Coordinates of C-alpha atoms in Angstrom, one line a residue:
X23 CA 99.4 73.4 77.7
X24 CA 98.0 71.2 80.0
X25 CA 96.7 72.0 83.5
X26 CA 95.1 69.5 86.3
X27 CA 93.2 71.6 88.4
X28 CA 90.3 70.4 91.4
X29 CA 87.7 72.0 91.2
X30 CA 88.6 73.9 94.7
X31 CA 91.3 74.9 92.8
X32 CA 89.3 75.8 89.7
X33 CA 88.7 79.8 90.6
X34 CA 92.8 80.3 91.1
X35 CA 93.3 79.6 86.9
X36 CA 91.3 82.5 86.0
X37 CA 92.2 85.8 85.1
X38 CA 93.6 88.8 85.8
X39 CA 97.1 89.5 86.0
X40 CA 98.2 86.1 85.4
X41 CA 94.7 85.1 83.7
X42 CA 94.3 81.9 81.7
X43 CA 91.0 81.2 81.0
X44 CA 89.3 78.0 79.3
X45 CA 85.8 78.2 77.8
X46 CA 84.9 75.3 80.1
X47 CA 86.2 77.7 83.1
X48 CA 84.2 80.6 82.0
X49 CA 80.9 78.9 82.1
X50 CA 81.4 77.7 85.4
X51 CA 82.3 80.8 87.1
X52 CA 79.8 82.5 85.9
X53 CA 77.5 79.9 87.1
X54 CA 78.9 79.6 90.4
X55 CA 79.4 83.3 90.9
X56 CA 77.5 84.6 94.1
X57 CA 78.3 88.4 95.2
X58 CA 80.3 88.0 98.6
X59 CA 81.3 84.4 98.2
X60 CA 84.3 83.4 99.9
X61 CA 87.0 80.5 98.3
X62 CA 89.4 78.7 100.1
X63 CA 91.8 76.0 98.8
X64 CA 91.7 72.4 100.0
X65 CA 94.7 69.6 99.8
X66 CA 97.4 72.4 97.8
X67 CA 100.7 71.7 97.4
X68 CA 103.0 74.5 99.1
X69 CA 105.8 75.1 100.7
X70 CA 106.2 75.5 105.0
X71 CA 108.8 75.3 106.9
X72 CA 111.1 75.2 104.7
X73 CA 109.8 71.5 102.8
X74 CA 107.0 70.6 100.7
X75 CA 103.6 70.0 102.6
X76 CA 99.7 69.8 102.5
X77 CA 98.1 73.2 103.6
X78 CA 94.1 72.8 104.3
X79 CA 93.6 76.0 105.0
X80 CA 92.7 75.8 108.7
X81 CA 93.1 78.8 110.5
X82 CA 95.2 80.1 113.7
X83 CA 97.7 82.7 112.5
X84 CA 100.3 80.9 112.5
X85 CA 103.9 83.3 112.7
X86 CA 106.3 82.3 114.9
X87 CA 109.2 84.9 113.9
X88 CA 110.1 84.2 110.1
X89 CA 111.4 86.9 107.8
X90 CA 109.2 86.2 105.3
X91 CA 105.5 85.6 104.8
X92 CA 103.9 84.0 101.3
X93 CA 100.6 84.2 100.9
X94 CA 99.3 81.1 99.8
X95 CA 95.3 81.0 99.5
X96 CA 92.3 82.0 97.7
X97 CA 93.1 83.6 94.1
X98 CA 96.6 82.9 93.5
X99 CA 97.7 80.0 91.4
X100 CA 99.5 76.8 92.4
X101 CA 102.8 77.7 89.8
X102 CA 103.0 81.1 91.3
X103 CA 102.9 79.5 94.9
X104 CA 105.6 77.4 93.6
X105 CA 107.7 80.4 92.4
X106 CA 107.4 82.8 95.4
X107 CA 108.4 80.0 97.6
X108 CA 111.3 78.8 95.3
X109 CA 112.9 82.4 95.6
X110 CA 112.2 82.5 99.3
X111 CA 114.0 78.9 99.3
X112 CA 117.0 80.4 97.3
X113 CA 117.5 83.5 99.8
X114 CA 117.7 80.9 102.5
X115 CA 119.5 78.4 101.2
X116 CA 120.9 79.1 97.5
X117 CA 119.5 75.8 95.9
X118 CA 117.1 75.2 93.4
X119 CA 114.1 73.9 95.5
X120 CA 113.3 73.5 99.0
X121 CA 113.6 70.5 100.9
X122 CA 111.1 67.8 99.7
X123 CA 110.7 69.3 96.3
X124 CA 113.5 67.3 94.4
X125 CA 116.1 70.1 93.7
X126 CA 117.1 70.5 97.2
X127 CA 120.2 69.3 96.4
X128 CA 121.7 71.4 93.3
X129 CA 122.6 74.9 93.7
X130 CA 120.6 77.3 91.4
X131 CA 123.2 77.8 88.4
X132 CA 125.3 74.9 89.7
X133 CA 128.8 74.9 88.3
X134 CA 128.9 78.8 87.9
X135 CA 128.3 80.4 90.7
X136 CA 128.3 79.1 94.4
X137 CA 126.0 81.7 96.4
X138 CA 125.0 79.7 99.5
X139 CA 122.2 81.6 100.6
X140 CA 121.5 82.7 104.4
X141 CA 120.0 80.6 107.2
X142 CA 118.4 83.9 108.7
X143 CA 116.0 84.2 105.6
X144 CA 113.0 82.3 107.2
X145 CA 110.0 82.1 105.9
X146 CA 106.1 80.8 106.3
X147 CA 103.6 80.6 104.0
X148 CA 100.0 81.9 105.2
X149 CA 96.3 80.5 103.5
X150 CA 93.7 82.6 103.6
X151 CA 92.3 81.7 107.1
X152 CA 95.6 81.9 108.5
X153 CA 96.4 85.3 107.0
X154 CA 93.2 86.7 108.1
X155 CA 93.4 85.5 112.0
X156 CA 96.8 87.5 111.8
X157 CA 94.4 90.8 113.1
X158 CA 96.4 91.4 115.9
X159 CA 100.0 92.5 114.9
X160 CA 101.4 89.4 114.1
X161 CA 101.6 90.6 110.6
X162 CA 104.2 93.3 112.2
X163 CA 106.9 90.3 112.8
X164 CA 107.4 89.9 109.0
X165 CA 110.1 91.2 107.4
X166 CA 108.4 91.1 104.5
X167 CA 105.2 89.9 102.5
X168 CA 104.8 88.3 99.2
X169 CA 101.9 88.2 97.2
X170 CA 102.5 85.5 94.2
X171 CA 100.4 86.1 91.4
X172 CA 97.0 84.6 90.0
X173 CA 94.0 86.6 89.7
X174 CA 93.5 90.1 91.4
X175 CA 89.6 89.7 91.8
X176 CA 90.4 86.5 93.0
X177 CA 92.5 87.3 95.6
X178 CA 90.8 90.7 97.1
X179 CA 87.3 88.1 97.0
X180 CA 88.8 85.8 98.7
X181 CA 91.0 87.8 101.3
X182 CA 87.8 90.0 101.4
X183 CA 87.6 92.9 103.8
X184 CA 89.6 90.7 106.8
X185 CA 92.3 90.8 104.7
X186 CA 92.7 93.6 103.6
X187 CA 92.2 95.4 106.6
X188 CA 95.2 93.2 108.3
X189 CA 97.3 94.3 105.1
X190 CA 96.5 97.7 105.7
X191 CA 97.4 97.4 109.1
X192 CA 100.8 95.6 108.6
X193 CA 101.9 98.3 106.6
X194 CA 100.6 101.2 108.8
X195 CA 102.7 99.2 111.2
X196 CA 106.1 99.3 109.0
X197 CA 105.8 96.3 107.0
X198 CA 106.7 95.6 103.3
X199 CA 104.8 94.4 100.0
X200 CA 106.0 92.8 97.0
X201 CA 103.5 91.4 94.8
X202 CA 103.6 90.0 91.8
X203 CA 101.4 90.3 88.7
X204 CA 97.8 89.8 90.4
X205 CA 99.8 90.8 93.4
X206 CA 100.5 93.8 92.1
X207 CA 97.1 94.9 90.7
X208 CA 95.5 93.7 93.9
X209 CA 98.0 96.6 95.5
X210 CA 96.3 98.9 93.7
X211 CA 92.9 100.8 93.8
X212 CA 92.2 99.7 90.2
X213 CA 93.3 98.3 87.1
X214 CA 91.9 98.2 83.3
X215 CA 92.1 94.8 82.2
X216 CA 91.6 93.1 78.6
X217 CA 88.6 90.6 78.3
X218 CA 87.1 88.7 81.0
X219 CA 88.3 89.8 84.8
X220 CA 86.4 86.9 86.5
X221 CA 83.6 88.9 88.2
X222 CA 80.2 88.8 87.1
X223 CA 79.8 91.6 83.7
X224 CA 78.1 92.0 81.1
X225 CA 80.6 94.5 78.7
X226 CA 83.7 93.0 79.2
X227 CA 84.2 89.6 77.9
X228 CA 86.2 90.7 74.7
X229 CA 87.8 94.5 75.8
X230 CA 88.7 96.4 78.1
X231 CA 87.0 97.5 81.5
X232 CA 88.2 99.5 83.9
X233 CA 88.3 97.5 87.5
X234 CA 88.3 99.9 90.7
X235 CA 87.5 99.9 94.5
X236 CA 84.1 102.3 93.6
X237 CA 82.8 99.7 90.7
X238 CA 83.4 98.7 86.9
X239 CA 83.7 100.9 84.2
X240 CA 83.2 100.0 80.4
X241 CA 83.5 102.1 77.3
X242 CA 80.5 104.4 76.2
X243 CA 81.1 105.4 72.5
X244 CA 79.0 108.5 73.3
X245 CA 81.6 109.7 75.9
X246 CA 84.5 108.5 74.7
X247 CA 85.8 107.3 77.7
X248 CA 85.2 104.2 80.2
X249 CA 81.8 105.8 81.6
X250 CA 79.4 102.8 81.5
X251 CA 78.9 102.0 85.4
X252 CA 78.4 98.1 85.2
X253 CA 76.4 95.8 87.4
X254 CA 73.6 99.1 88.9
X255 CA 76.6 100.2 90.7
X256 CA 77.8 97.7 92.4
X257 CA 81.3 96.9 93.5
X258 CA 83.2 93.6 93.0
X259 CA 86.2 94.9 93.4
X260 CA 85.9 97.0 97.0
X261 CA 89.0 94.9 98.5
X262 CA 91.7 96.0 96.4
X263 CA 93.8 97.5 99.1
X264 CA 94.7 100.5 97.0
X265 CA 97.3 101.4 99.8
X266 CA 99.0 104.9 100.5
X267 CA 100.6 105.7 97.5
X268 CA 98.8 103.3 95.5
X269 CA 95.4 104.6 97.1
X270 CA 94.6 106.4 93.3
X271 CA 96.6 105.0 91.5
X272 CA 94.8 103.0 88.4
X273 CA 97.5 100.1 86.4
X274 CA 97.1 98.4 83.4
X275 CA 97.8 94.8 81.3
X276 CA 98.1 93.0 79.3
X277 CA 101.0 94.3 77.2
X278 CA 99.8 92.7 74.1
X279 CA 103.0 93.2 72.0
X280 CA 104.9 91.0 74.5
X281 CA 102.2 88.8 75.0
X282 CA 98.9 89.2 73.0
X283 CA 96.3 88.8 71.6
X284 CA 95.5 88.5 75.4
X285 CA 92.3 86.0 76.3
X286 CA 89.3 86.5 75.9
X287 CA 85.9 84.2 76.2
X288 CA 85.8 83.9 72.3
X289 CA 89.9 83.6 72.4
X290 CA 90.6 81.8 75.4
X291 CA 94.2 80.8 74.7
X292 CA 96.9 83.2 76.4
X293 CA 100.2 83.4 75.2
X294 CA 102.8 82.9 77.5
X295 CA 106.3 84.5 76.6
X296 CA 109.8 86.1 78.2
X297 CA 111.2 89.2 77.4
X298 CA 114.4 91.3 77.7
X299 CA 114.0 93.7 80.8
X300 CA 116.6 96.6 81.8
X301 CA 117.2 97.7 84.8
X302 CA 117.6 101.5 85.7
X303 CA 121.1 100.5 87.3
X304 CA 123.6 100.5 84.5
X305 CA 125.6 98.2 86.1
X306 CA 122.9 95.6 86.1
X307 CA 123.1 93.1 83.2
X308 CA 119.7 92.6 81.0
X309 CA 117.8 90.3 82.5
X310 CA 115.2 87.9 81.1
X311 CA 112.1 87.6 82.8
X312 CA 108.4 85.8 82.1
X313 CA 105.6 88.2 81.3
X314 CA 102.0 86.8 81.9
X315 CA 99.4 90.0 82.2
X316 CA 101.8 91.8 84.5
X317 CA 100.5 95.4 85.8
X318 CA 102.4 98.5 84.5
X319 CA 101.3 102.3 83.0
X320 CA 101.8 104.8 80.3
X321 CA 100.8 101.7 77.9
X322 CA 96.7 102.1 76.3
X323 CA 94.8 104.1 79.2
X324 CA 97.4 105.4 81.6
X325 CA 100.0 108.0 81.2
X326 CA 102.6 109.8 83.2
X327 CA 100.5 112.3 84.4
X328 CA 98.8 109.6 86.9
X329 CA 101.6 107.4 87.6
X330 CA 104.1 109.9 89.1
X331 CA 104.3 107.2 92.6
X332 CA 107.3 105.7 93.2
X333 CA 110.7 104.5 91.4
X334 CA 111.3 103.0 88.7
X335 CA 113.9 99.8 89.1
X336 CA 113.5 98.2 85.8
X337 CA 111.5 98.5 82.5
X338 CA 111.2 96.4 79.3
X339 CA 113.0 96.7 76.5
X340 CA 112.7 97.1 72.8
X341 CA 114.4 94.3 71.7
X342 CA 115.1 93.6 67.8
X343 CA 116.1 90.4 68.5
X344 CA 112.5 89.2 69.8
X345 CA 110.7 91.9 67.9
X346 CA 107.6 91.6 70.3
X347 CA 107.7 95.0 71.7
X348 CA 108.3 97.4 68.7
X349 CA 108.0 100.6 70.1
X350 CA 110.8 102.6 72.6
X351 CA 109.7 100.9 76.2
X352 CA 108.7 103.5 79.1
X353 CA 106.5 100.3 80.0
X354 CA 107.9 99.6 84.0
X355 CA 108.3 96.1 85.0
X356 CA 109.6 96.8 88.9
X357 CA 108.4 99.7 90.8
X358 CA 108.9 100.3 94.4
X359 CA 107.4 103.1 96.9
X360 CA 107.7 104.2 100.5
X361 CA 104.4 103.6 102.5
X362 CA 105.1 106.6 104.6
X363 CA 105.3 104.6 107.9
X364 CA 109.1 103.0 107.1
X365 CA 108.0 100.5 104.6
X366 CA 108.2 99.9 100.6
X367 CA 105.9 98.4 98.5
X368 CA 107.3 96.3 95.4
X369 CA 104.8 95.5 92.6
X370 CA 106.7 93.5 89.8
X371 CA 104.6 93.2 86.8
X372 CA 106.9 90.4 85.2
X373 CA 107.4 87.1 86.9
X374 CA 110.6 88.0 87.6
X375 CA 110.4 84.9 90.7
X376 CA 109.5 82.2 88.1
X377 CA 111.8 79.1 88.2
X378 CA 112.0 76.9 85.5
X379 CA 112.3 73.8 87.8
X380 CA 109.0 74.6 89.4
X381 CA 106.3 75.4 86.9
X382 CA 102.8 73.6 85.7
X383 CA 102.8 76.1 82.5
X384 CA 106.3 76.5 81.0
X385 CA 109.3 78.1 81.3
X386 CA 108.7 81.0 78.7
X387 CA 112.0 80.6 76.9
X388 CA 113.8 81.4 80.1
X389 CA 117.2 79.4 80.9
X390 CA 118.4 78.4 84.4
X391 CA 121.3 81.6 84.3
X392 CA 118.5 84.1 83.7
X393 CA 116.3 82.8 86.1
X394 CA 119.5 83.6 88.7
X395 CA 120.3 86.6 87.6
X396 CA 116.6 87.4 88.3
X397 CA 116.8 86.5 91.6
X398 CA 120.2 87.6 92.3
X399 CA 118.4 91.0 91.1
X400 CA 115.2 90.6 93.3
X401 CA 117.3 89.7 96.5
X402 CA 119.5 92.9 95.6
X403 CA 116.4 94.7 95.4
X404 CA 115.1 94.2 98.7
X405 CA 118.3 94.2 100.6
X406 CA 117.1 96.9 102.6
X407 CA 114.0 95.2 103.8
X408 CA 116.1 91.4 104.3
X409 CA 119.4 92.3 105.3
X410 CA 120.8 88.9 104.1
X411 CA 123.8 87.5 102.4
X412 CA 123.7 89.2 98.8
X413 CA 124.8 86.3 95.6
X414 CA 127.0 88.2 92.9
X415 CA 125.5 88.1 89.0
X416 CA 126.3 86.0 86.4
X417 CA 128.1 88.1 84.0
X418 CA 128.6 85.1 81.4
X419 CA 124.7 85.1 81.1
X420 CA 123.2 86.3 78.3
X421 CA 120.1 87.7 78.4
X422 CA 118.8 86.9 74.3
X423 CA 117.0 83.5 73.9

């Protein structure tokens, strides 16, 4: 796999959630890492108004009565950018791409199905500035926020405690949330991770810590349990937004049976796969969707007792026919949960937005059908929240590789 990254862009590749880490990338983190440092993005390719453009990051919040806001700065990588705004593209206009991306003109799953998307789901994508001057309310005139995925320490670093507080706010407000892999575990007051997380440690390079809002945690053989308070105390993680009925709520990832061994410093390579997901509506077909890290429970160091928030919408599936998740699956991939204050939060631990015409880092196996029926389920998912034109499944798709 082969990445071409700036080096403003060099802090999105790492880690958690969606984490690929290089030896090279490691080093210079760790070198560069300064408690309270702030990282912006320069010269990114992203998606506004609807075509392909330049965002610099300059600040001015910037909503002027779209549906739908992506977050497009600090901590999330380009691919995922790419992927939230492709979905956000097909809800508005059916096709494959946005303008100025090159699909533009082919429907997604051209020659099966004809959905033709719905002018009225407008969308903007916000950089970390912009999302942060939105203090005021402007937040409140989104339908709906997106969180692509990346790294979950990146992004609550970045977005910092101005971010977060204007999250907060939208969704004391009535907004809604659906993030992504790092989106998702940024959504959250915690997370155990595998290996490196991409803040400054000294226990965690090659297993797993325990990431919260009060500090880091690593194993103690003595106690049996993650007990070792890293850093003197100190919190790098104080951001996550750990909202409502995520405010106790710890996750957890990799799954390494779908995709493992996950990276570490000595093993820096992360595998990058698709697996069979089923929905918890029976009239839903399977669905294939890219896993990358993704956040879920009741997997190593979570169980039901603590993960009793919200509904299930769709879980993995033990699937002979890839044999990379052996065991009976009560692994979520889509939960959802009412804020209390009219709105839903969406955490989708697969990359159930990925588009196989928009990627730096593969397609995982996935086809063009499943990555419809994906969407067609996501847009179903959220109908709710969108009110928009709804696109039918393909039934002829099969979900196996």
């Amino acid at each position: 796999m082969n990445l071409s990254i700036t080096s403003s862009q060099l802090f999105l590749l790492v880690i958690s959630a969606h984490q690929q880490l290089i030896p090279s990338q490691a080093v210079l983190l760790r070198g560069q890492e300064k408690e309270g440092a702030r990282t912006t993005q320069t010269n990114r390719r992203t998606l506004k108004g609807g075509k392909w453009n330049s965002n610099n990051n300059s600040g001015g919040c910037i909503i002027g009565g779209e549906k739908i806001g992506i977050y497009t700065g600090g901590g999330v990588c380009a691919t995922c950018v790419k992927w939230a705004e492709a979905l956000a593209a097909f809800w508005q206009t059916g096709m494959r791409g946005p303008a100025g991306s090159g699909y533009e003109g082919t429907k997604l799953n051209y020659g099966v199905t004809t959905f033709a998307g719905d002018g009225s789901a407008t969308y903007v994508t916000l950089t970390t500035n912009q999302l942060e001057d939105c203090y005021n309310g402007e937040l409140d005139a989104l339908s709906l926020l997106m969180m692509p995925g990346g790294s979950a320490y990146g992004i609550q670093d970045t977005l910092g405690s101005a971010g977060k507080v204007a999250i907060r706010n939208y969704l004391d407000n009535g907004g809604n949330y659906l993030g992504f892999c790092a989106g998702g575990y940024y959504m959250a007051s915690g997370y155990y991770w595998s290996g490196y997380d991409g803040a400054p440690a000294d226990n965690c390079d090659e297993q797993f810590c325990r990431y919260e809002v009060g500090g880091t945690f690593s194993y103690d053989d003595s106690t049996k349990d993650f007990t070792v308070h890293e850093w003197g105390g100190t919190s790098y993680h104080s951001n996550l937004v750990g909202y409502g009925p995520l405010a106790n709520v710890i996750v957890e990832g990799p799954i390494e049976e779908i995709a493992g061994p996950w990276a570490t410093v000595s093993n820096p390579n992360a595998p990058y796969d698709s697996h069979i997901v089923e929905p918890t509506d029976s009239q839903v077909p399977l669905l294939r969707q890219i896993y990358y890290g993704g956040a879920t429970e009741n997997y190593i160091h979570t169980n039901s007792s603590n993960s009793n928030w919200g509904t299930e919408v769709a879980h993995f599936r033990s699937s002979s026919n890839d044999g990379d998740l052996p065991f009976p699956s009560n692994l979520w991939t889509l939960k959802e949960a009412d804020t209390g204050n009219n709105g839903k939060i969406l955490i989708s631990s697969a990359h159930i937005e990925a588009s196989i015409f928009h990627t730096d880092i593969g397609d995982g196996g996935m086809t063009e059908c499943q990555s419809y029926n994906n969407y067609v389920f996501m847009t179903r998912s959220i109908s709710s929240i969108l009110a928009i034109a709804l696109p039918d499944y393909d039934t002829s798709c099969s979900a196996d590789r």
